[in-house]
Tab-separated table of C-alpha atoms and ligand atoms in Angstrom:
chain	number	residue	atom	x	y	z
A	1	UNK	CA	-18.486	5.704	1.239
A	2	UNK	CA	-18.116	8.677	-1.082
A	3	UNK	CA	-14.602	9.515	-2.154
A	4	UNK	CA	-12.681	11.119	0.684
A	5	UNK	CA	-11.273	14.474	-0.259
A	6	UNK	CA	-8.897	15.528	2.505
A	7	UNK	CA	-5.758	13.630	3.614
A	8	UNK	CA	-6.871	13.436	7.276
A	9	UNK	CA	-10.035	11.722	6.068
A	10	UNK	CA	-7.961	9.328	3.984
A	11	UNK	CA	-5.879	8.350	6.972
A	12	UNK	CA	-8.551	8.291	9.677
A	13	UNK	CA	-10.655	5.866	7.656
A	14	UNK	CA	-7.742	4.168	5.918
A	15	UNK	CA	-9.499	5.013	2.614
A	16	UNK	CA	-12.760	3.636	4.012
A	17	UNK	CA	-11.995	0.034	2.988
A	18	UNK	CA	-13.816	-2.700	4.812
A	19	UNK	CA	-13.110	-6.465	4.757
A	20	UNK	CA	-15.578	-7.716	2.177
A	21	UNK	CA	-15.637	-11.274	3.561
A	22	UNK	CA	-16.482	-10.413	7.174
A	23	UNK	CA	-17.714	-6.792	6.793
A	24	UNK	CA	-15.107	-5.827	9.450
A	25	UNK	CA	-13.996	-2.169	9.613
A	26	UNK	CA	-10.531	-3.209	10.693
A	27	UNK	CA	-8.726	-5.533	8.313
A	28	UNK	CA	-7.567	-8.964	9.459
A	29	UNK	CA	-3.860	-9.862	9.651
A	30	UNK	CA	-3.208	-11.976	6.577
A	31	UNK	CA	-0.489	-14.464	7.445
A	32	UNK	CA	-0.421	-16.832	4.480
A	33	UNK	CA	2.956	-17.050	2.755
A	34	UNK	CA	1.509	-18.538	-0.455
A	35	UNK	CA	-1.658	-18.529	-2.582
A	36	UNK	CA	-3.743	-21.152	-4.423
A	37	UNK	CA	-3.054	-21.731	-8.076
A	38	UNK	CA	-6.177	-22.195	-10.299
A	39	UNK	CA	-6.927	-25.674	-11.555
A	40	UNK	CA	-6.041	-24.632	-15.098
A	41	UNK	CA	-2.559	-23.601	-13.826
A	42	UNK	CA	-3.306	-19.855	-13.827
A	43	UNK	CA	-2.964	-17.384	-10.955
A	44	UNK	CA	-6.025	-15.240	-11.588
A	45	UNK	CA	-5.931	-13.702	-8.115
A	46	UNK	CA	-2.664	-12.032	-9.076
A	47	UNK	CA	-1.062	-13.373	-5.877
A	48	UNK	CA	1.541	-16.050	-6.059
A	49	UNK	CA	3.994	-15.777	-3.132
A	50	UNK	CA	4.256	-13.393	-0.202
A	51	UNK	CA	7.609	-11.785	-0.982
A	52	UNK	CA	6.047	-9.951	-3.955
A	53	UNK	CA	2.460	-9.729	-2.939
A	54	UNK	CA	0.632	-9.805	0.341
A	55	UNK	CA	-2.949	-8.614	0.962
A	56	UNK	CA	-1.713	-7.334	4.317
A	57	UNK	CA	0.174	-4.635	2.417
A	58	UNK	CA	-2.609	-3.428	0.135
A	59	UNK	CA	-4.389	-0.987	2.386
A	60	UNK	CA	-1.294	0.697	3.939
A	61	UNK	CA	0.280	0.959	0.519
A	62	UNK	CA	-2.860	2.494	-0.953
A	63	UNK	CA	-3.190	5.039	1.877
A	64	UNK	CA	0.407	6.189	1.590
A	65	UNK	CA	0.180	6.264	-2.193
A	66	UNK	CA	-2.941	8.502	-2.004
A	67	UNK	CA	-1.180	10.815	0.471
A	68	UNK	CA	1.920	11.086	-1.691
A	69	UNK	CA	0.005	11.350	-5.015
A	70	UNK	CA	2.055	8.552	-6.542
A	71	UNK	CA	1.626	5.821	-9.132
A	72	UNK	CA	2.437	3.015	-6.722
A	73	UNK	CA	3.711	2.522	-3.198
A	74	UNK	CA	5.598	-0.509	-1.887
A	75	UNK	CA	6.178	-1.498	1.742
A	76	UNK	CA	9.627	-2.762	2.768
A	77	UNK	CA	11.046	-4.484	5.835
A	78	UNK	CA	12.675	-1.239	7.060
A	79	UNK	CA	13.544	2.290	5.970
A	80	UNK	CA	17.004	1.010	5.108
A	81	UNK	CA	15.572	-1.881	2.999
A	82	UNK	CA	13.494	0.668	1.070
A	83	UNK	CA	16.344	3.218	0.618
A	84	UNK	CA	18.924	0.612	-0.478
A	85	UNK	CA	16.484	-0.834	-2.999
A	86	UNK	CA	16.596	2.552	-4.748
A	87	UNK	CA	20.316	2.129	-5.248
A	88	UNK	CA	20.356	-1.630	-5.805
A	89	UNK	CA	18.089	-1.157	-8.834
A	90	UNK	CA	20.852	0.861	-10.549
A	91	UNK	CA	23.728	-0.614	-12.532
A	92	UNK	CA	27.418	-0.840	-11.631
A	93	UNK	CA	29.169	2.275	-12.910
A	94	UNK	CA	26.170	4.545	-12.517
A	95	UNK	CA	26.963	7.859	-10.931
A	96	UNK	CA	24.791	8.900	-7.986
A	97	UNK	CA	24.780	12.116	-5.929
A	98	UNK	CA	23.820	12.167	-2.233
A	99	UNK	CA	24.033	14.865	0.430
A	100	UNK	CA	26.875	15.219	2.945
A	101	UNK	CA	24.222	15.755	5.582
A	102	UNK	CA	21.830	12.808	5.570
A	103	UNK	CA	20.649	9.853	7.672
A	104	UNK	CA	24.007	8.449	8.763
A	105	UNK	CA	23.388	4.722	8.326
A	106	UNK	CA	22.459	5.224	4.672
A	107	UNK	CA	25.476	7.453	4.149
A	108	UNK	CA	27.570	4.688	5.699
A	109	UNK	CA	26.041	2.013	3.435
A	110	UNK	CA	26.624	4.160	0.365
A	111	UNK	CA	30.274	4.626	1.280
A	112	UNK	CA	30.981	1.054	2.337
A	113	UNK	CA	28.724	-1.196	0.274
A	114	UNK	CA	27.261	0.709	-2.675
A	115	UNK	CA	30.747	1.919	-3.720
A	116	UNK	CA	32.055	-1.609	-3.303
A	117	UNK	CA	29.408	-2.876	-5.656
A	118	UNK	CA	30.458	-0.432	-8.335
A	119	UNK	CA	28.169	2.555	-7.850
A	120	UNK	CA	30.020	5.822	-8.326
A	121	UNK	CA	28.755	7.578	-5.226
A	122	UNK	CA	29.532	11.262	-4.671
A	123	UNK	CA	28.530	13.245	-1.600
A	124	UNK	CA	27.912	16.946	-2.153
A	125	UNK	CA	26.542	20.053	-0.426
A	126	UNK	CA	23.028	19.272	-1.582
A	127	UNK	CA	21.357	22.386	-0.259
A	128	UNK	CA	23.218	24.373	-2.948
A	129	UNK	CA	21.697	24.124	-6.428
A	130	UNK	CA	25.030	25.441	-7.814
A	131	UNK	CA	26.851	22.529	-6.189
A	132	UNK	CA	24.319	20.105	-7.568
A	133	UNK	CA	24.565	21.570	-11.062
A	134	UNK	CA	28.319	21.358	-11.018
A	135	UNK	CA	28.337	17.756	-9.830
A	136	UNK	CA	25.752	16.390	-12.283
A	137	UNK	CA	27.244	14.458	-15.195
A	138	UNK	CA	24.630	14.372	-17.954
A	139	UNK	CA	24.103	10.836	-19.209
A	140	UNK	CA	26.199	9.362	-16.400
A	141	UNK	CA	24.398	10.540	-13.268
A	142	UNK	CA	21.406	8.254	-12.852
A	143	UNK	CA	20.103	9.299	-9.454
A	144	UNK	CA	20.113	12.251	-7.084
A	145	UNK	CA	19.206	11.432	-3.474
A	146	UNK	CA	18.030	14.192	-1.136
A	147	UNK	CA	16.723	14.323	2.394
A	148	UNK	CA	14.811	17.371	3.541
A	149	UNK	CA	14.860	18.473	6.335
A	150	UNK	CA	18.054	16.403	6.747
A	151	UNK	CA	19.360	14.595	9.834
A	152	UNK	CA	20.661	15.841	12.179
A	153	UNK	CA	21.111	19.572	11.249
A	154	UNK	CA	17.659	19.834	9.628
A	155	UNK	CA	19.022	21.540	6.537
A	156	UNK	CA	16.423	22.113	3.820
A	157	UNK	CA	16.936	21.225	0.140
A	158	UNK	CA	14.803	22.752	-2.584
A	159	UNK	CA	13.013	19.757	-4.074
A	160	UNK	CA	11.658	21.524	-7.173
A	161	UNK	CA	15.070	23.046	-8.062
A	162	UNK	CA	16.787	19.674	-7.462
A	163	UNK	CA	14.257	17.846	-9.622
A	164	UNK	CA	14.662	20.361	-12.462
A	165	UNK	CA	18.482	20.033	-12.437
A	166	UNK	CA	18.421	16.214	-12.059
A	167	UNK	CA	15.943	15.805	-14.919
A	168	UNK	CA	17.843	18.117	-17.224
A	169	UNK	CA	20.882	15.822	-16.715
A	170	UNK	CA	18.781	12.688	-17.313
A	171	UNK	CA	18.790	11.636	-13.630
A	172	UNK	CA	15.956	10.606	-11.282
A	173	UNK	CA	15.330	12.453	-8.020
A	174	UNK	CA	14.637	10.389	-4.910
A	175	UNK	CA	13.596	12.077	-1.664
A	176	UNK	CA	13.866	10.727	1.879
A	177	UNK	CA	10.734	12.426	3.222
A	178	UNK	CA	10.665	10.625	6.573
A	179	UNK	CA	10.833	13.802	8.667
A	180	UNK	CA	8.178	15.989	6.985
A	181	UNK	CA	5.811	13.056	6.273
A	182	UNK	CA	3.120	13.534	3.573
A	183	UNK	CA	1.262	15.696	6.103
A	184	UNK	CA	3.762	18.488	5.568
A	185	UNK	CA	5.276	17.811	2.136
A	186	UNK	CA	4.517	15.801	-1.002
A	187	UNK	CA	7.790	15.646	-2.985
A	188	UNK	CA	6.102	14.247	-6.128
A	189	UNK	CA	4.125	17.470	-6.466
A	190	UNK	CA	7.518	19.303	-6.504
A	191	UNK	CA	8.916	17.036	-9.222
A	192	UNK	CA	10.435	14.068	-7.328
A	193	UNK	CA	10.425	10.623	-8.987
A	194	UNK	CA	10.679	8.452	-5.886
A	195	UNK	CA	9.632	9.206	-2.253
A	196	UNK	CA	11.056	7.152	0.587
A	197	UNK	CA	9.893	6.861	4.162
A	198	UNK	CA	11.333	5.157	7.159
A	199	UNK	CA	7.758	4.171	8.227
A	200	UNK	CA	9.325	3.110	11.506
A	201	UNK	CA	9.044	6.829	12.384
A	202	UNK	CA	6.040	9.099	11.958
A	203	UNK	CA	3.962	6.955	9.611
A	204	UNK	CA	3.668	4.332	12.316
A	205	UNK	CA	4.343	6.715	15.162
A	206	UNK	CA	4.443	4.327	18.129
A	207	UNK	CA	8.047	3.055	18.268
A	208	UNK	CA	6.840	-0.520	17.961
A	209	UNK	CA	7.815	-1.612	14.422
A	210	UNK	CA	10.436	-1.267	11.677
A	211	UNK	CA	9.155	-0.574	8.175
A	212	UNK	CA	9.939	1.409	5.030
A	213	UNK	CA	8.115	2.614	1.951
A	214	UNK	CA	8.876	3.736	-1.577
A	215	UNK	CA	6.423	5.618	-3.754
A	216	UNK	CA	7.009	6.115	-7.494
A	217	UNK	CA	5.728	9.034	-9.483
A	218	UNK	CA	5.217	6.780	-12.538
A	219	UNK	CA	5.782	3.249	-13.768
A	220	UNK	CA	9.081	2.599	-15.591
A	221	UNK	CA	11.645	-0.098	-16.242
A	222	UNK	CA	13.584	1.331	-13.293
A	223	UNK	CA	10.587	1.048	-10.951
A	224	UNK	CA	9.987	-2.548	-12.061
A	225	UNK	CA	13.603	-3.256	-11.083
A	226	UNK	CA	12.920	-1.743	-7.656
A	227	UNK	CA	9.911	-4.119	-7.370
A	228	UNK	CA	12.153	-7.049	-8.246
A	229	UNK	CA	14.720	-6.019	-5.673
A	230	UNK	CA	12.064	-6.244	-3.010
A	231	UNK	CA	10.670	-9.512	-4.266
A	232	UNK	CA	13.938	-11.243	-4.950
A	233	UNK	CA	16.204	-9.977	-2.179
A	234	UNK	CA	13.249	-10.272	0.186
A	235	UNK	CA	13.275	-7.007	2.028
A	236	UNK	CA	9.576	-7.696	2.683
A	237	UNK	CA	7.575	-6.418	5.629
A	238	UNK	CA	5.857	-8.887	7.993
A	239	UNK	CA	2.067	-9.080	7.941
A	240	UNK	CA	1.561	-8.017	11.523
A	241	UNK	CA	3.928	-5.023	10.993
A	242	UNK	CA	1.866	-3.990	7.998
A	243	UNK	CA	-1.298	-4.206	10.091
A	244	UNK	CA	0.288	-2.140	12.888
A	245	UNK	CA	1.462	0.460	10.339
A	246	UNK	CA	-2.091	0.866	9.012
A	247	UNK	CA	-3.323	1.407	12.568
A	248	UNK	CA	-0.608	4.013	13.198
A	249	UNK	CA	-1.395	5.804	9.958
A	250	UNK	CA	-4.953	6.504	11.070
A	251	UNK	CA	-3.692	9.162	13.531
A	252	UNK	CA	-0.853	10.475	11.433
A	253	UNK	CA	-2.235	13.959	10.968
A	254	UNK	CA	-3.076	14.565	14.637
A	255	UNK	CA	0.369	13.324	15.743
A	256	UNK	CA	2.371	15.281	13.211
A	257	UNK	CA	0.449	18.495	13.846
A	258	UNK	CA	0.873	18.185	17.631
A	259	UNK	CA	4.632	17.474	17.229
A	260	UNK	CA	5.067	20.413	14.868
A	261	UNK	CA	3.350	22.854	17.233
A	262	UNK	CA	5.416	21.790	20.184
A	263	UNK	CA	8.682	21.748	18.180
A	264	UNK	CA	8.043	25.262	16.995
A	265	UNK	CA	7.389	26.432	20.561
A	266	UNK	CA	10.501	24.675	21.938
A	267	UNK	CA	12.704	26.056	19.142
A	268	UNK	CA	11.446	29.538	19.762
A	269	UNK	CA	11.900	29.242	23.495
A	270	UNK	CA	15.566	28.092	23.303
A	271	UNK	CA	16.543	30.401	20.478
A	272	UNK	CA	18.842	32.936	22.168
A	273	UNK	CA	18.699	31.092	25.535
A	274	UNK	CA	21.785	31.764	27.685
A	275	UNK	CA	22.819	28.109	27.845
A	276	UNK	CA	22.158	27.418	24.120
A	277	UNK	CA	24.653	28.218	21.381
A	278	UNK	CA	22.198	27.537	18.494
A	279	UNK	CA	18.805	26.038	17.755
A	280	UNK	CA	18.596	24.193	14.389
A	281	UNK	CA	14.980	24.131	13.184
A	282	UNK	CA	13.571	25.084	9.737
A	283	UNK	CA	10.694	26.842	11.394
A	284	UNK	CA	12.913	29.556	12.800
A	285	UNK	CA	13.376	32.616	10.543
A	286	UNK	CA	17.104	32.957	9.956
A	287	UNK	CA	17.752	29.176	10.027
A	288	UNK	CA	19.123	27.701	6.786
A	289	UNK	CA	16.345	26.913	4.354
A	290	UNK	CA	13.474	28.629	6.236
A	291	UNK	CA	12.187	30.395	3.105
A	292	UNK	CA	12.330	27.220	1.023
A	293	UNK	CA	10.690	25.190	3.851
A	294	UNK	CA	7.846	27.760	3.868
A	295	UNK	CA	7.295	26.990	0.166
A	296	UNK	CA	7.545	23.220	0.206
A	297	UNK	CA	6.096	22.352	3.625
A	298	UNK	CA	2.515	23.154	4.633
A	299	UNK	CA	1.149	23.334	8.141
A	300	UNK	CA	4.428	23.198	10.058
A	301	UNK	CA	8.155	22.581	9.955
A	302	UNK	CA	8.298	19.118	11.521
A	303	UNK	CA	8.793	17.588	14.896
A	304	UNK	CA	12.601	17.371	14.736
A	305	UNK	CA	15.080	19.960	15.977
A	306	UNK	CA	18.549	20.131	17.377
A	307	UNK	CA	19.941	22.227	20.203
A	308	UNK	CA	23.608	23.066	20.524
A	309	UNK	CA	24.514	23.400	24.217
A	310	UNK	CA	27.048	25.956	25.471
A	311	UNK	CA	29.844	24.518	27.544
A	312	UNK	CA	33.590	24.116	27.983
A	313	UNK	CA	35.708	22.297	25.402
A	314	UNK	CA	33.170	22.381	22.625
A	315	UNK	CA	30.129	21.686	24.789
A	316	UNK	CA	30.140	17.898	24.487
A	317	UNK	CA	30.092	17.198	28.235
A	318	UNK	CA	27.432	19.836	28.791
A	319	UNK	CA	25.218	18.387	26.019
A	320	UNK	CA	25.549	14.875	27.445
A	321	UNK	CA	24.789	16.216	30.914
A	322	UNK	CA	21.576	17.880	29.694
A	323	UNK	CA	20.388	14.571	28.215
A	324	UNK	CA	21.315	12.822	31.519
A	325	UNK	CA	19.261	15.376	33.504
A	326	UNK	CA	16.053	15.022	31.594
A	327	UNK	CA	13.277	13.216	33.367
A	328	UNK	CA	10.545	13.204	30.766
A	329	UNK	CA	12.480	13.115	27.522
A	330	UNK	CA	13.684	9.574	26.891
A	331	UNK	CA	17.352	9.103	26.079
A	332	UNK	CA	17.076	6.979	22.960
A	333	UNK	CA	17.770	7.028	19.291
A	334	UNK	CA	15.046	7.061	16.551
A	335	UNK	CA	12.348	9.613	15.988
A	336	UNK	CA	8.727	10.185	15.095
A	337	UNK	CA	7.077	8.337	18.002
A	338	UNK	CA	4.427	9.680	20.330
A	339	UNK	CA	7.049	9.939	23.118
A	340	UNK	CA	9.737	12.590	22.969
A	341	UNK	CA	13.346	11.429	22.531
A	342	UNK	CA	16.665	13.138	23.141
A	343	UNK	CA	20.095	12.023	22.085
A	344	UNK	CA	23.667	13.191	21.802
A	345	UNK	CA	23.877	12.633	18.040
A	346	UNK	CA	27.676	12.582	17.555
A	347	UNK	CA	27.887	9.630	19.994
A	348	UNK	CA	25.526	7.669	17.738
A	349	UNK	CA	27.023	8.580	14.423
A	350	UNK	CA	30.725	8.318	15.321
A	351	UNK	CA	33.507	9.211	12.875
A	352	UNK	CA	32.575	11.375	9.915
A	353	UNK	CA	29.416	12.782	11.509
A	354	UNK	CA	28.492	16.313	10.552
A	355	UNK	CA	26.909	16.684	14.026
A	356	UNK	CA	28.904	19.042	16.232
A	357	UNK	CA	29.882	17.561	19.588
A	358	UNK	CA	27.560	19.962	21.455
A	359	UNK	CA	24.440	18.909	19.522
A	360	UNK	CA	21.419	17.238	21.052
A	361	UNK	CA	18.846	15.885	18.638
A	362	UNK	CA	15.240	16.148	19.801
A	363	UNK	CA	12.327	14.162	18.487
A	364	UNK	CA	9.241	15.950	19.794
A	365	UNK	CA	6.299	13.696	20.686
A	366	UNK	CA	2.723	14.521	21.516
A	367	UNK	CA	3.028	15.168	25.283
A	368	UNK	CA	1.954	18.569	26.659
A	369	UNK	CA	4.454	21.075	25.364
A	370	UNK	CA	4.579	22.842	28.754
A	371	UNK	CA	5.878	19.571	30.298
A	372	UNK	CA	8.440	19.081	27.594
A	373	UNK	CA	9.665	22.650	27.913
A	374	UNK	CA	9.824	22.538	31.714
A	375	UNK	CA	11.885	19.300	31.659
A	376	UNK	CA	14.350	20.706	29.108
A	377	UNK	CA	14.651	23.986	31.105
A	378	UNK	CA	15.434	22.209	34.304
A	379	UNK	CA	17.862	19.799	32.597
A	380	UNK	CA	19.765	22.688	31.006
A	381	UNK	CA	19.875	24.543	34.326
A	382	UNK	CA	21.049	21.421	36.183
A	383	UNK	CA	23.765	20.707	33.582
A	384	UNK	CA	24.972	24.292	33.707
A	385	UNK	CA	25.092	24.291	37.503
A	386	UNK	CA	27.144	21.085	37.400
A	387	UNK	CA	29.427	22.618	34.820
A	388	UNK	CA	30.044	25.765	36.828
A	389	UNK	CA	30.286	24.126	40.322
B	401	LIG	C1	15.616	10.010	7.803
B	401	LIG	C2	15.794	8.535	7.992
B	401	LIG	N1	15.848	7.765	6.841
B	401	LIG	C3	15.999	6.439	6.940
B	401	LIG	C4	16.066	5.750	8.150
B	401	LIG	C5	16.200	4.308	8.197
B	401	LIG	O1	14.982	3.694	8.669
B	401	LIG	P1	14.947	2.282	9.433
B	401	LIG	O2	15.556	2.440	10.751
B	401	LIG	O3	13.490	1.973	9.442
B	401	LIG	O4	15.708	1.295	8.568
B	401	LIG	C6	16.000	6.481	9.356
B	401	LIG	C7	16.139	5.865	10.645
B	401	LIG	O5	16.408	6.481	11.653
B	401	LIG	C8	15.876	7.949	9.272
B	401	LIG	O6	15.819	8.689	10.335
C-alpha cells in the first residue's frame, strides 16, 4: 500500500499493516509472555519479555504515534498508569506544576502519593500564562502538566504558550489530550514534549477496556526512564486489550466527528435555556478559552460538555433529578464511548472538587442528536416540574 496521507486513512487501515505470516488483514492476538533466545545467547528479535515488549502493542502504538507526530508511543495498562509514569520518572525534590482543574483521580494521586514520594507538586490556575510564569522555578521545575479541555469545566489552556514558558524555565510540558484526541489536536505540533491519553475513552471508544498511552516528541534520558517505569513497575496493557484498542482506533475519526457535531448542537440548544444556569463548552463563543480552542483544535471542540442546572439551594437536587429523569443518557462515569453518559460530577469527585454542585457532566456519544436533545429536554422539564410541585 502506498503511504497513507490523511489521519482517517491511517486509522481506518491501521497503517495498512497485514500479518506477514498469515496474510491476515486483522492482526492476531499475541499472548506469549516470553520470547525465544537465539542459540548463541543473543536476542536478535529484540523481544525478551512481555512487560517491555509485546508484538500485540506494535500496531496500536504505531497508529497513535503517527496521529500524534511523535518519536515513540507506549501503551500502558490504564490512563492512570500512563499519567503516573510521567511523574514516577522524575526525581524526589523535583518541582512540578499541575492545574487546579484536571482529571480528579490524577490530582488526588499527585496530592496523596507523588507528594509523599518527595515530588514538590504545586497546583496553579493553568489557563493563565501569567500564573504559570510566576510559578515556574527555573532549574527546579522539571515538568508542567496540562489538560485541555480540562475535566469537568472544559477550560482551555494554550499549549504553545505553556510550552514556551516551560521550556524557557528548563521544564518539560506534558499534555493530557484525552478529550480532544489526535483528531482535534496534536499537542506536539504546539510544542508539547509528552502527550498522554486515557485510551479507555475515545481512542478505544466502546467502554470495554482500560488503557493508556504516552507519546514522546523525542528520545531522551527522561523518556528512557519512562520506558523503564513501564517495564519495571509493570503497568503493561494486556494483549487482548491492545487488540481491542486497535479495532476501536479504526473508527476514531467518525466517532469523534459525530460526537463533536452533537455536542456543539446540544451546547447551543441549552445555552440560555430557562432551566440552565450555564453551559460549559469550548465551542461556545464567550466560554473561557474559545479563541484559543479555535487555534489549537481543528474540526470541532470535543464531545464533552457540562450543564449547570438551575434550582433551589445551589441546584444540586435539580441536577441529580435531571440525571434521574433521563431515559436515553446512561447515568455512569467515564467518557468517550459510543453511548452518551451523564453524571453529577461533584458526587464522583467529592471533597476538593472544582465542580459546582449543580453541574452535570455530559459525554456525548454517536446516537442521533435529535434523540439526545429530546431526552435531555424532557429530563430538564420533568426535574423542574418536580422542583416546583
Ligand atoms: C482526562 C482523563 N485523564 C486520565 C484518565 C484516567 O484514565 P483511566 O481511567 O484509563 O486510568 C481519565 C479517566 O476518566 C480522564 O478522563
